[in-house]
XYZ file of C-alpha atoms in Angstrom:
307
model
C 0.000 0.000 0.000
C 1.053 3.296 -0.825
C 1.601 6.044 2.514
C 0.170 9.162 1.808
C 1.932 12.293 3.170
C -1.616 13.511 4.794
C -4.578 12.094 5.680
C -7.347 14.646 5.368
C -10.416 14.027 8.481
C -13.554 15.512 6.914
C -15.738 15.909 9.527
C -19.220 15.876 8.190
C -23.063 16.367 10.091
C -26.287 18.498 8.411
C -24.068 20.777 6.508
C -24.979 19.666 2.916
C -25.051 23.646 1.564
C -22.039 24.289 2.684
C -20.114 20.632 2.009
C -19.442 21.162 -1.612
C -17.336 24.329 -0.900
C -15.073 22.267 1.833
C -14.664 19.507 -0.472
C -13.560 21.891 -3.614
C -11.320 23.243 -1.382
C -9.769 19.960 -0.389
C -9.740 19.118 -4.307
C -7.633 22.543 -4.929
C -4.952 22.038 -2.998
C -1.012 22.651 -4.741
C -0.110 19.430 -2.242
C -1.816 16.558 -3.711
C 0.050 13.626 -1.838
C -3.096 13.092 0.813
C -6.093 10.479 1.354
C -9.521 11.696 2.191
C -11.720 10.201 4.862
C -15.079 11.447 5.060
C -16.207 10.990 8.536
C -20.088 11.874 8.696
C -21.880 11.328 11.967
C -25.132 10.714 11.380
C -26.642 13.149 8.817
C -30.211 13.834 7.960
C -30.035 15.943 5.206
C -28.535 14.195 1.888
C -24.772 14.611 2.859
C -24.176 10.973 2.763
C -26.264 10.371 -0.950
C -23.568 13.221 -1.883
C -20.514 11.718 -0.812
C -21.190 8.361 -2.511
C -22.072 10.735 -5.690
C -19.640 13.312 -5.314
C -16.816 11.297 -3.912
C -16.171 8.099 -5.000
C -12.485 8.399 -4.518
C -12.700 8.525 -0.868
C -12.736 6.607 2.301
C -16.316 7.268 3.141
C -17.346 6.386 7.011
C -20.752 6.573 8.043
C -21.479 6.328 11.590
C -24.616 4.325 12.196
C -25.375 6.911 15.183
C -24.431 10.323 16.660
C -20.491 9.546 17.982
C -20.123 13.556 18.565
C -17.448 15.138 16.914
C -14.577 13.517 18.879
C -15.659 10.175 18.678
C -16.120 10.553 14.678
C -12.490 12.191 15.031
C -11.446 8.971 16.471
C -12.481 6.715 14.212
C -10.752 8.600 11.688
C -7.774 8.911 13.735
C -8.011 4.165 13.403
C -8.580 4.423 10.127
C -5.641 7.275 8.771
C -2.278 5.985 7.106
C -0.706 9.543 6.764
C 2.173 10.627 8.600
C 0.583 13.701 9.225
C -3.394 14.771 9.908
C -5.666 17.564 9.111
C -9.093 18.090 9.863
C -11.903 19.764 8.198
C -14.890 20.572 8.835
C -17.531 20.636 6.599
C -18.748 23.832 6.724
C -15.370 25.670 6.975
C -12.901 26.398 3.632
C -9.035 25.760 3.184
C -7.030 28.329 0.735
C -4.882 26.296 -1.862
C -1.805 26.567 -1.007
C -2.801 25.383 3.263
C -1.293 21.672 3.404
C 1.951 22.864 1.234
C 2.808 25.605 3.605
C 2.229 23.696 7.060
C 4.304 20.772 5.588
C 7.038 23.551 4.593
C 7.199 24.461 8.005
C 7.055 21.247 9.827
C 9.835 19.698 7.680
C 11.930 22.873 8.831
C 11.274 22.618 13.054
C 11.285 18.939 13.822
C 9.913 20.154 17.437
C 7.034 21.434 16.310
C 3.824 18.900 16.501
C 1.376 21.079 15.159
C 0.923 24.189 12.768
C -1.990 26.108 12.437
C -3.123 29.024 10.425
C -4.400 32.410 10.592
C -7.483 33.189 8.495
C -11.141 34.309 8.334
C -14.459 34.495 9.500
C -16.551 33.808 6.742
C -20.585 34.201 6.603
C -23.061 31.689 4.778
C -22.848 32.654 1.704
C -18.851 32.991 1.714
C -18.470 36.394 2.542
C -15.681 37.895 5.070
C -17.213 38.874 8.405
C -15.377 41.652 9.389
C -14.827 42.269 13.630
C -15.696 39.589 15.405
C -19.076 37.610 14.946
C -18.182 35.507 17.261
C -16.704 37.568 20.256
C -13.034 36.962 19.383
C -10.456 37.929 16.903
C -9.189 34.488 14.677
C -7.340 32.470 16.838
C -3.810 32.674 16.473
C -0.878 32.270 18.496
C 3.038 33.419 18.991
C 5.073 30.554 18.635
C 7.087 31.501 20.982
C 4.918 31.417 24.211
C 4.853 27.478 23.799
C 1.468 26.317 25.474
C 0.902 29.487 27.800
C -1.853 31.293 24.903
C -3.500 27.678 25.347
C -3.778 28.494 28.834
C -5.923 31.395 28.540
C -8.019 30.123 25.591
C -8.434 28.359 22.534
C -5.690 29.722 19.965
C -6.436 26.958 17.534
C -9.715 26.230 14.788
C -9.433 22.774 14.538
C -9.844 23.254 10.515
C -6.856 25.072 10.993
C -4.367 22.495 12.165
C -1.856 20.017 10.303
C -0.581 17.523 13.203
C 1.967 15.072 13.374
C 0.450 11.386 13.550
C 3.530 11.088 16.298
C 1.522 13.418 18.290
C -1.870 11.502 18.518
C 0.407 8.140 19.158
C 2.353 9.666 22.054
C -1.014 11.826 23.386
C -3.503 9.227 22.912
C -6.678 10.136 21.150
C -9.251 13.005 21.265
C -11.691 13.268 24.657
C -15.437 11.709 23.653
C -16.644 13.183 26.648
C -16.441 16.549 25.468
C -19.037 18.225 23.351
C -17.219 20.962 21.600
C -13.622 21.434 23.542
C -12.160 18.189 22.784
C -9.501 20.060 20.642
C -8.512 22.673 23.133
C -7.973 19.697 25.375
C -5.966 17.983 22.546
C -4.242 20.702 21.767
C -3.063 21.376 25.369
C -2.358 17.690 25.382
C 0.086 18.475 22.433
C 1.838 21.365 23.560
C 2.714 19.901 27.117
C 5.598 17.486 24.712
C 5.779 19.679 21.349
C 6.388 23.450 19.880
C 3.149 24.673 18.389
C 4.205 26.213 15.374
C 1.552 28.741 13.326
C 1.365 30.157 9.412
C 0.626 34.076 9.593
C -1.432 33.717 6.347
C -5.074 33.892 6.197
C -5.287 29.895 4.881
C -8.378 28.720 6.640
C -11.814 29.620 6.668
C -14.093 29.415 9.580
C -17.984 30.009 8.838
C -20.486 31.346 11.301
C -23.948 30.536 11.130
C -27.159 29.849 12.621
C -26.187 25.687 13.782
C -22.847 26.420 15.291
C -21.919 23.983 17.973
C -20.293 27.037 19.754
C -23.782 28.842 20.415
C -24.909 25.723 22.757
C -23.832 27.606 25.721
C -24.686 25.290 28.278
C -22.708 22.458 27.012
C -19.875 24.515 25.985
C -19.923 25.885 30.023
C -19.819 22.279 31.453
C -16.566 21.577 28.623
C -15.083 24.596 29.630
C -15.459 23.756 33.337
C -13.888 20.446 32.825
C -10.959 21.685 31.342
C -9.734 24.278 33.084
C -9.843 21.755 36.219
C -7.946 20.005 33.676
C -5.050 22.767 33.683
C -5.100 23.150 37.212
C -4.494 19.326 37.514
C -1.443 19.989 35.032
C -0.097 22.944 37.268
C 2.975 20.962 38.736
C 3.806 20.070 34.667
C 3.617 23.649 33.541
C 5.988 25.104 36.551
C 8.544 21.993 36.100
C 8.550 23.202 32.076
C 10.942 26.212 32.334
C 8.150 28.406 31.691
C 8.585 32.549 32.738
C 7.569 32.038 36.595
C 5.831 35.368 36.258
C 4.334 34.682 33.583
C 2.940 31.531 33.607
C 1.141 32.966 36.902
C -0.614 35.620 35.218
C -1.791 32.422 33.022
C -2.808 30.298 35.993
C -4.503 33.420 37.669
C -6.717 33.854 34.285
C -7.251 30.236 34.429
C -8.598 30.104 38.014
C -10.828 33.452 37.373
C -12.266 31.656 34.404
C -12.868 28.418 36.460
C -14.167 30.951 39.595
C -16.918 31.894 36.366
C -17.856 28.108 34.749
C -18.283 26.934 38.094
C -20.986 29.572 39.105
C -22.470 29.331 35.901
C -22.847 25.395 35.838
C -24.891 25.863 39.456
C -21.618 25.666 42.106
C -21.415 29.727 43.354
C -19.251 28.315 46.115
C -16.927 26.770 43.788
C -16.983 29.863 41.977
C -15.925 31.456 44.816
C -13.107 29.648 46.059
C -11.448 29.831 42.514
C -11.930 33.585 42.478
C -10.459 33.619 45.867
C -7.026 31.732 44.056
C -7.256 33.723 41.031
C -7.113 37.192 43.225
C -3.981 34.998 45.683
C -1.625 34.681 42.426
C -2.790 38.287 40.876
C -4.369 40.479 43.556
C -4.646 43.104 40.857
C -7.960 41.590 39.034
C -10.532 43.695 40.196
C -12.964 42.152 38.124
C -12.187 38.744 39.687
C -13.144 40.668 42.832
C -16.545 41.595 41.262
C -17.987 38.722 40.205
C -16.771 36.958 43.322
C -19.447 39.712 45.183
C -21.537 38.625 42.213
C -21.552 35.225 42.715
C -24.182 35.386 45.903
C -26.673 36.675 43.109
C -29.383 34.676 41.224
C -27.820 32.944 38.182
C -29.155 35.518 35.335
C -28.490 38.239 37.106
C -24.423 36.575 37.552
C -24.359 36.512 33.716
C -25.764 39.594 32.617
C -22.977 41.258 34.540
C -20.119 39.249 32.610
């Protein structure tokens, strides 16, 4: 059997409008040494009679029920041959020349497990979104900060990424029990033993509309809960990594003030509290870690409308 360079995850569930677009842009890339796995989790609205039509060429899975997007990941994670991976997902875009340039780079820093690229919000009929429809600016992230922008959020689109397949061996496979943070986690996972490296050009597309996963609030709180008690598990790793003291405690501090917040929000005020209370030990100066500690004794609504 031939080893491709790449193995392509396309992630795919009730996007058929915008599928065509990913899969074109998968088609028109300048690095054509990749397979294709077409991971769809239980569609509904023609996306599988469209891969068997549209893609004949590819390894098409379909999942007999709902895995989530982390199990679907993971059975494409069993199934790829590539020595590196890349995901897409189905409603997002890659620019031609994406693979070529992250494979560029990687072949240049051997330390780097992942590279990831800058890009664009895009709307549903393709359009740039300018500002940020989605409350944040494109994540991106210095290279040279190694896993402390992870720390304080997600830097990383998942359709962004190219990833060693050493990475998943070594860091064991994506988190099922997440519902849409399994790649921060991942991610995190990866930079505790690798470099992250990141492409300054605008190579991926992200699209916003009305069924993103990321406007399920409630779920997203209880993932976001469960991983930043992840990073505080990891705190003894991240001070024994040579990391800026000061700096990684500004990180920790922004991690235990975001914890102090999912905690309150997912029904536990007095959890809330006592990570405010650590977040204001390691950084007395965040005043508004001092608010919304006073704010936790309030009714739930009234704690969010003042966030």
């Amino acid at each position: 059997m031939v080893v491709p360079k790449v193995s392509v995850l396309l992630t795919c569930y009730n996007h058929l409008a915008y599928l065509p677009v990913a899969v074109e842009s998968i088609r028109a890339q300048t690095m054509i040494d990749f397979e294709v796995i077409c991971l769809d989790d239980g569609s509904t609205d023609g996306t599988r009679d469209w891969l068997r039509a549209n893609c004949p060429d590819w390894h098409l899975e379909f999942n007999a029920q709902n895995l989530g997007t982390y199990g679907s990941l993971n059975r494409g994670l069993a199934l790829a041959n590539g020595e590196f991976i890349a995901i897409l997902n189905d409603d997002d875009e890659w620019m031609p020349t994406k693979l070529e340039q992250q494979l560029n780079l990687l072949a240049a820093e051997p330390r780097v497990g992942l590279v990831h690229t800058n890009g664009d919000f895009i709307g549903a009929l393709g359009e740039t979104l300018p500002g940020t429809p989605l409350g944040f600016d494109f994540p991106r992230s210095q290279t040279d900060k190694g896993i402390i922008p992870l720390i304080y959020a997600n830097k990383i689109i998942a359709s962004a990424v190219l990833v060693r397949r050493e990475c998943f061996e070594q860091c064991g496979e994506f988190n099922p029990a997440y519902f849409g943070s399994g790649d921060w986690d991942m991610w995190l996972r990866i930079a505790e033993h690798w470099d992250i490296g990141f492409c300054n050009d605008k190579l991926t597309n992200y699209r916003w509309h009305e069924n993103n996963a990321s406007k399920k609030l409630d779920r997203i709180w209880r993932d976001d809960q469960m991983l930043r008690e992840r990073i505080l598990d990891q705190t003894g790793l991240y001070e024994s990594m040579g990391l800026d003291e000061a700096t990684l405690n500004l990180a920790l501090a922004h991690n235990w003030a975001c914890l102090g917040t999912v905690r309150t929000l997912n029904g536990d005020p007095s959890g809330g509290r006592r990570a405010y209370k650590e977040s204001l030990r390691r950084q007395p100066s965040r005043w508004r870690s001092r608010v919304r500690w006073l704010a936790t004794y309030l009714p739930k609504g009234l704690f969010r409308r003042l966030l």
